[in-house]
mmCIF file of C-alpha atoms in Angstrom:
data_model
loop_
_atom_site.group_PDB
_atom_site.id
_atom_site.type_symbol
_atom_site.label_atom_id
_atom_site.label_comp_id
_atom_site.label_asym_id
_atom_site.label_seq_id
_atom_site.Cartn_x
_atom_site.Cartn_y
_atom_site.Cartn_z
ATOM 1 C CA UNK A 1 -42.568 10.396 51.717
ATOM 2 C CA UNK A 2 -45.301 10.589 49.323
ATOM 3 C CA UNK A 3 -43.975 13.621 47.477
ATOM 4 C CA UNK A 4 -40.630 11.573 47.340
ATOM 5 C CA UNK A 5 -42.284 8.319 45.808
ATOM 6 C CA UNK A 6 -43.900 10.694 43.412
ATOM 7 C CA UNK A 7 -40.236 12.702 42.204
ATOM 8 C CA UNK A 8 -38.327 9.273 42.019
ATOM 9 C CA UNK A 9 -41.716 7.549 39.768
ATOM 10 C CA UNK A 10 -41.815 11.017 37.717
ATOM 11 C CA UNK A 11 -37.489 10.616 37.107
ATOM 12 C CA UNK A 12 -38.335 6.491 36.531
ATOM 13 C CA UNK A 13 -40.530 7.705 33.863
ATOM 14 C CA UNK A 14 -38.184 10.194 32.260
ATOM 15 C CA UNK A 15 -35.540 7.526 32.196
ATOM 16 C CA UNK A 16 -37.802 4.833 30.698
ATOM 17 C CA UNK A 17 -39.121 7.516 27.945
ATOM 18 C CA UNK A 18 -35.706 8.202 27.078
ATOM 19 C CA UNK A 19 -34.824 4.550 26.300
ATOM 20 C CA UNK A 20 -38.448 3.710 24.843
ATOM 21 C CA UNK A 21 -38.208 7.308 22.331
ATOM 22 C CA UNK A 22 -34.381 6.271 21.687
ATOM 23 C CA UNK A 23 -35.155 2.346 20.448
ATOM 24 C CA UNK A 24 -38.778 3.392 18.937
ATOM 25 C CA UNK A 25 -38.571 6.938 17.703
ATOM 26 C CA UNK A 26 -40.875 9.217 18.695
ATOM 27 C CA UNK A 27 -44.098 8.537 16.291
ATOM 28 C CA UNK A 28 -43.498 4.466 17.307
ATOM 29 C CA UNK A 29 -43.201 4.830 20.763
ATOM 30 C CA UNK A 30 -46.091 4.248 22.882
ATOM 31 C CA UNK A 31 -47.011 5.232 26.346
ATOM 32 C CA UNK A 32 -47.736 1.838 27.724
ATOM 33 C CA UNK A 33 -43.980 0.384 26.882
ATOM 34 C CA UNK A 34 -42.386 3.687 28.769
ATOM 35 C CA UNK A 35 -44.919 2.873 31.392
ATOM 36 C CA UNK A 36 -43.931 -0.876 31.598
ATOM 37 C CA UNK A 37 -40.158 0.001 31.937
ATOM 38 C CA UNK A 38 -40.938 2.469 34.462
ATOM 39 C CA UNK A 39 -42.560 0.149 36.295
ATOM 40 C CA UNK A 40 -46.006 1.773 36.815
ATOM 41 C CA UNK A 41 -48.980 1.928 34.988
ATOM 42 C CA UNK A 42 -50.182 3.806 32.099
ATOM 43 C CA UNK A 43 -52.519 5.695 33.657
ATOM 44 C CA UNK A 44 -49.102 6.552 36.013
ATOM 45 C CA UNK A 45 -47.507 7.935 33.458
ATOM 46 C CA UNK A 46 -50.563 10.137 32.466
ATOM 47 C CA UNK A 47 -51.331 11.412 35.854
ATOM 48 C CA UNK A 48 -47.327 12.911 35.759
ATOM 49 C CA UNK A 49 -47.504 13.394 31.218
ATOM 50 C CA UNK A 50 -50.958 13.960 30.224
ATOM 51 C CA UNK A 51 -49.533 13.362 26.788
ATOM 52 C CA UNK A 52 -46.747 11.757 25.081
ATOM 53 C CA UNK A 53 -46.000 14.816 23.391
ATOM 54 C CA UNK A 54 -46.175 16.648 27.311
ATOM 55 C CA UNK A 55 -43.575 13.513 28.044
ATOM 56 C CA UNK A 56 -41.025 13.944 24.848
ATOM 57 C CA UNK A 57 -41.011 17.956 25.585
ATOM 58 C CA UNK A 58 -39.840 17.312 28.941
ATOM 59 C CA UNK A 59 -37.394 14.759 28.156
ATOM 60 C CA UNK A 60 -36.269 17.537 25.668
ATOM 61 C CA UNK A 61 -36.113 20.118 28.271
ATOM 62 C CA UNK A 62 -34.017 18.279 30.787
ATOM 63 C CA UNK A 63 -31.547 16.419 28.804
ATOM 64 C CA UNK A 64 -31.085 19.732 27.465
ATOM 65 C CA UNK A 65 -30.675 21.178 31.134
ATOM 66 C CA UNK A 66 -28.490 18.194 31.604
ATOM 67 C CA UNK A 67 -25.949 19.018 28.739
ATOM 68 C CA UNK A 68 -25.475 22.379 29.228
ATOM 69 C CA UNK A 69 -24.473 21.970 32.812
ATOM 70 C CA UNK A 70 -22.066 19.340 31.186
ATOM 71 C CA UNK A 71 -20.602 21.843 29.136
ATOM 72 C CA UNK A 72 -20.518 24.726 31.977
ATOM 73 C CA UNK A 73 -18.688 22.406 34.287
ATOM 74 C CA UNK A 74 -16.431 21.372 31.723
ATOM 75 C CA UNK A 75 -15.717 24.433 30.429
ATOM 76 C CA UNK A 76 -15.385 26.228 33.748
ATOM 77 C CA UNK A 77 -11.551 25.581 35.263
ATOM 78 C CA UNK A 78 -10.095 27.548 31.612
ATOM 79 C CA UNK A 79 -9.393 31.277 31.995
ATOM 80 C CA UNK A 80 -8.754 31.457 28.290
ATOM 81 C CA UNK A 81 -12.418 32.239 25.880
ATOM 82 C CA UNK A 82 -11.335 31.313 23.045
ATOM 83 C CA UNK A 83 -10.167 28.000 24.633
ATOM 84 C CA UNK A 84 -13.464 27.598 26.853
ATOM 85 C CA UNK A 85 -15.445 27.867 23.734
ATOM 86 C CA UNK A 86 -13.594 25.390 21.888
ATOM 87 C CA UNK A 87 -13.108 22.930 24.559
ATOM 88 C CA UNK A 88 -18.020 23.730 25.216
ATOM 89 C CA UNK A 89 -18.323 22.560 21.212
ATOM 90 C CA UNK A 90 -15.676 19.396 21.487
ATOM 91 C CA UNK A 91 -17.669 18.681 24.850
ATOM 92 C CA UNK A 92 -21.177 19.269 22.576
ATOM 93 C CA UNK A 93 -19.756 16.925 19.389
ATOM 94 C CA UNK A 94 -18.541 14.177 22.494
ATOM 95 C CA UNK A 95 -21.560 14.010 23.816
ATOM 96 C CA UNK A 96 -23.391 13.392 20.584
ATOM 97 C CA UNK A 97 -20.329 10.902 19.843
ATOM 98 C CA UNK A 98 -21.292 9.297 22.484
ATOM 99 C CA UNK A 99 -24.720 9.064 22.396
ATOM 100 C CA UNK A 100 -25.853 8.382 18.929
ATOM 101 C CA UNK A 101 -29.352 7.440 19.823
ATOM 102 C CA UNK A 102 -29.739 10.363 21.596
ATOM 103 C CA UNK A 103 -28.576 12.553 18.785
ATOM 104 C CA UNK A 104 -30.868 10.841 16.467
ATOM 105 C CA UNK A 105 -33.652 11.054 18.628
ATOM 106 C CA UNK A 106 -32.988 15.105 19.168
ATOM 107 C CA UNK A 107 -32.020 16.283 15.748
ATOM 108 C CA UNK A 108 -34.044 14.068 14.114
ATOM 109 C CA UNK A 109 -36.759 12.990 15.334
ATOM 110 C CA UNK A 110 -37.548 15.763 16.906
ATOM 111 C CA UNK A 111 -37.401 18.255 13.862
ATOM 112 C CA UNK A 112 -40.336 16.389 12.228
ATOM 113 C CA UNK A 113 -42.498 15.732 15.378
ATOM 114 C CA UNK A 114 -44.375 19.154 15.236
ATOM 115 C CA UNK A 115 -44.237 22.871 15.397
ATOM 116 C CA UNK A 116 -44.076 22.768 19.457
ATOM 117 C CA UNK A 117 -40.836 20.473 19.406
ATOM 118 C CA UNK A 118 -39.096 22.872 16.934
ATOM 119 C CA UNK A 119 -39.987 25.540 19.221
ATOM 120 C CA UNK A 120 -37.888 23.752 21.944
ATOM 121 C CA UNK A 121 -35.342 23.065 19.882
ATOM 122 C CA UNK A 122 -34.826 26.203 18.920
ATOM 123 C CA UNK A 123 -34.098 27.440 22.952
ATOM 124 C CA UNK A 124 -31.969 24.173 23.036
ATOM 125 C CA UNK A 125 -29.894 25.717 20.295
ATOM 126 C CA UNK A 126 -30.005 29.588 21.419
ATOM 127 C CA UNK A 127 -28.697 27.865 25.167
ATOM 128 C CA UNK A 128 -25.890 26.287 23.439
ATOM 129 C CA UNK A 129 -24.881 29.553 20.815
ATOM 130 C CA UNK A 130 -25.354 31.985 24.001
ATOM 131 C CA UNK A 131 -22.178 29.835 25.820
ATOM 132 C CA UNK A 132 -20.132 30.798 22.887
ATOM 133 C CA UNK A 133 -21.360 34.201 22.174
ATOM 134 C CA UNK A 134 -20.339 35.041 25.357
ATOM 135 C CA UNK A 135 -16.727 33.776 25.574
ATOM 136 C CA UNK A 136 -16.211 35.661 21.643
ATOM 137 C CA UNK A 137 -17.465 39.072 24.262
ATOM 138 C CA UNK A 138 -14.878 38.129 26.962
ATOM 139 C CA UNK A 139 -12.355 37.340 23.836
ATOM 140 C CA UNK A 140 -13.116 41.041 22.577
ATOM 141 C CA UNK A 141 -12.595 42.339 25.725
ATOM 142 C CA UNK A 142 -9.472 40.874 26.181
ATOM 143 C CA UNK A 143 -8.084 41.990 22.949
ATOM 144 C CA UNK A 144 -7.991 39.026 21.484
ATOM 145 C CA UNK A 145 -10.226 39.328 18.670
ATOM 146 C CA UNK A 146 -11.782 42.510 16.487
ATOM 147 C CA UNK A 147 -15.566 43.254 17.471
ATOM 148 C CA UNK A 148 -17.887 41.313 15.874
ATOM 149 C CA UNK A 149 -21.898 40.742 16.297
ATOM 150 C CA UNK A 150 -21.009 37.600 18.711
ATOM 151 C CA UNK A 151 -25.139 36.474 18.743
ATOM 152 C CA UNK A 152 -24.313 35.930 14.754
ATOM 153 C CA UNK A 153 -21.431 34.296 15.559
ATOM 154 C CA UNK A 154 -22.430 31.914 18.386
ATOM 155 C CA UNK A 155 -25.326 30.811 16.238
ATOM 156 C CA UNK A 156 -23.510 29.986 13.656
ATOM 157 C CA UNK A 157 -20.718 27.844 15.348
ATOM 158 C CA UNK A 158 -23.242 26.100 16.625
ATOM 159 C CA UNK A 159 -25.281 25.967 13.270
ATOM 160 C CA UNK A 160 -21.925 24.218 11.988
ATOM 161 C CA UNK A 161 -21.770 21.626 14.784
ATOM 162 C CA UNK A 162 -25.570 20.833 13.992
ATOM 163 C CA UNK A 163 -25.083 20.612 10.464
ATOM 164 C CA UNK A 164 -22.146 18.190 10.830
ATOM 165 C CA UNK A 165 -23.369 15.906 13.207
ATOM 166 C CA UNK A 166 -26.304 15.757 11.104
ATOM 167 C CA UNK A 167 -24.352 14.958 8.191
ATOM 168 C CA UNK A 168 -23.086 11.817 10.135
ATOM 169 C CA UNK A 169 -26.200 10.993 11.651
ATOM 170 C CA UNK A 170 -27.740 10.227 7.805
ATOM 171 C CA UNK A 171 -24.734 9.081 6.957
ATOM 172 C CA UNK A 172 -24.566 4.991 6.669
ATOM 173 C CA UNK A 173 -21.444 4.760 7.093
ATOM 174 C CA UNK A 174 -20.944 7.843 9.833
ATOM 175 C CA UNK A 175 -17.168 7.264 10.937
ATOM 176 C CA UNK A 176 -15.544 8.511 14.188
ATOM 177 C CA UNK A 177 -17.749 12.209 14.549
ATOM 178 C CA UNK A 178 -15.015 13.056 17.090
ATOM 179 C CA UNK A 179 -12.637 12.738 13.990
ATOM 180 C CA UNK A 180 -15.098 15.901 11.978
ATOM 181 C CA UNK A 181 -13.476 18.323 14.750
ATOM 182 C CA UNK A 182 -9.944 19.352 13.861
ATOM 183 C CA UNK A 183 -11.494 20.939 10.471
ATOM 184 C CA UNK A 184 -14.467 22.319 12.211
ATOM 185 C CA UNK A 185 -12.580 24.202 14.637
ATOM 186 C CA UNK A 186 -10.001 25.313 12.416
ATOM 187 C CA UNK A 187 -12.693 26.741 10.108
ATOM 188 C CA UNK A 188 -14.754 28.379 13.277
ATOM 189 C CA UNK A 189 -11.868 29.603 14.812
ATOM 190 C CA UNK A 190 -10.861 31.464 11.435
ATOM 191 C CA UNK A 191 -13.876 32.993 11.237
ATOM 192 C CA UNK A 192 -13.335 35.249 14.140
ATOM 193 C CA UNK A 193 -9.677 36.079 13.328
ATOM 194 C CA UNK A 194 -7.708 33.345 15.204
ATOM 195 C CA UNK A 195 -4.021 33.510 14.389
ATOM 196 C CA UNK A 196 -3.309 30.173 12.717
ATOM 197 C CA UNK A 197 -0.583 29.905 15.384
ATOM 198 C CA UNK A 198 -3.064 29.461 18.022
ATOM 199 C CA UNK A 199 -5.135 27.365 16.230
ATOM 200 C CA UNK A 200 -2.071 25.255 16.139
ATOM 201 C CA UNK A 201 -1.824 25.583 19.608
ATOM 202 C CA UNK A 202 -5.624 24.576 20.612
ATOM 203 C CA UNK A 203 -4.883 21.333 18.142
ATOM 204 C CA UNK A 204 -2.229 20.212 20.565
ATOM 205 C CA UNK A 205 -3.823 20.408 23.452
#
């Protein structure tokens, strides 16, 4: 029971840093707030975070654990790869779209918090261009596409998802991001050698 009381206070925590670091940023945001909307006590926060930079690298690590089992459970009842990897960046962007504080808090903040957080961010992004390097190796398989150096390839689809949702992050007045995908994809999936009949095809879907 005690174990319990201490996973369910360590998750309370996590969710309370994620709203505190969301509405704050992460240089404003202050361990005694997360610990107040936790509902325990600073020193209760520390004994799970001896740090708030121990706390934001964790939050980093499992909301990144958290979207990538998003995207393999979204991505998992297509057969197609060159429709799985499509369908893992719209998922990505959706997310994002979804959660602007979240994105702002991840891309931005994050990038100028220090050299450990852009360590972290750097496996966030490697997690997320592995998924599509390896649907571009089942596509070559298949036939579908000429061999290219897919590890290139996955990082830079996902380099151009960053780069746009960026863009619209800075942006005051950001639009729809969900209505930046029809160009990206058409521009990704020309890159690899995508007839622009099934392009076509992915656009209707």
């Amino acid at each position: 029971m005690k174990q319990e009381r201490s996973v369910r206070r360590r998750e309370r925590i996590l969710d309370a840093a994620f709203s505190v670091f969301s509405q704050r940023g992460y240089r404003q945001a202050g361990v005694d707030e997360v610990g107040r909307q936790a509902e325990t006590s600073k020193g209760g926060v520390y004994f799970h975070f001896p740090t708030k930079e121990s706390l934001f690298l964790e939050l980093l690590r499992t909301t990144a654990d958290r979207l990538t089992a998003k995207v393999e459970r979204t991505i998992a009842p297509y057969d197609d790869p060159i429709e799985r990897a499509d369908v893992a960046l719209r998922t990505v962007l959706g997310v994002f779209a979804g959660h602007r504080t979240m994105a702002r808090l991840f891309l931005i903040d994050a990038v100028g918090a220090g050299s450990e957080f852009q360590v972290e961010l750097q496996r966030m992004h490697q997690r997320f261009a592995s998924i599509i390097s390896q649907q571009l190796d089942l596509a070559i398989e298949a036939g579908i596409i000429e061999p290219i150096d897919t590890d290139i390839a996955g990082m830079a689809w996902f380099g151009a998802l960053n780069e746009v949702v960026m863009r619209w992050l800075m942006s005051e007045q950001h639009g729809r991001l969900e209505d930046t995908y029809p160009t990206l994809r058409s521009i990704l999936l020309r890159s690899v050698g995508i007839p622009e009949e099934r392009i076509a095809e992915l656009a209707r879907a």
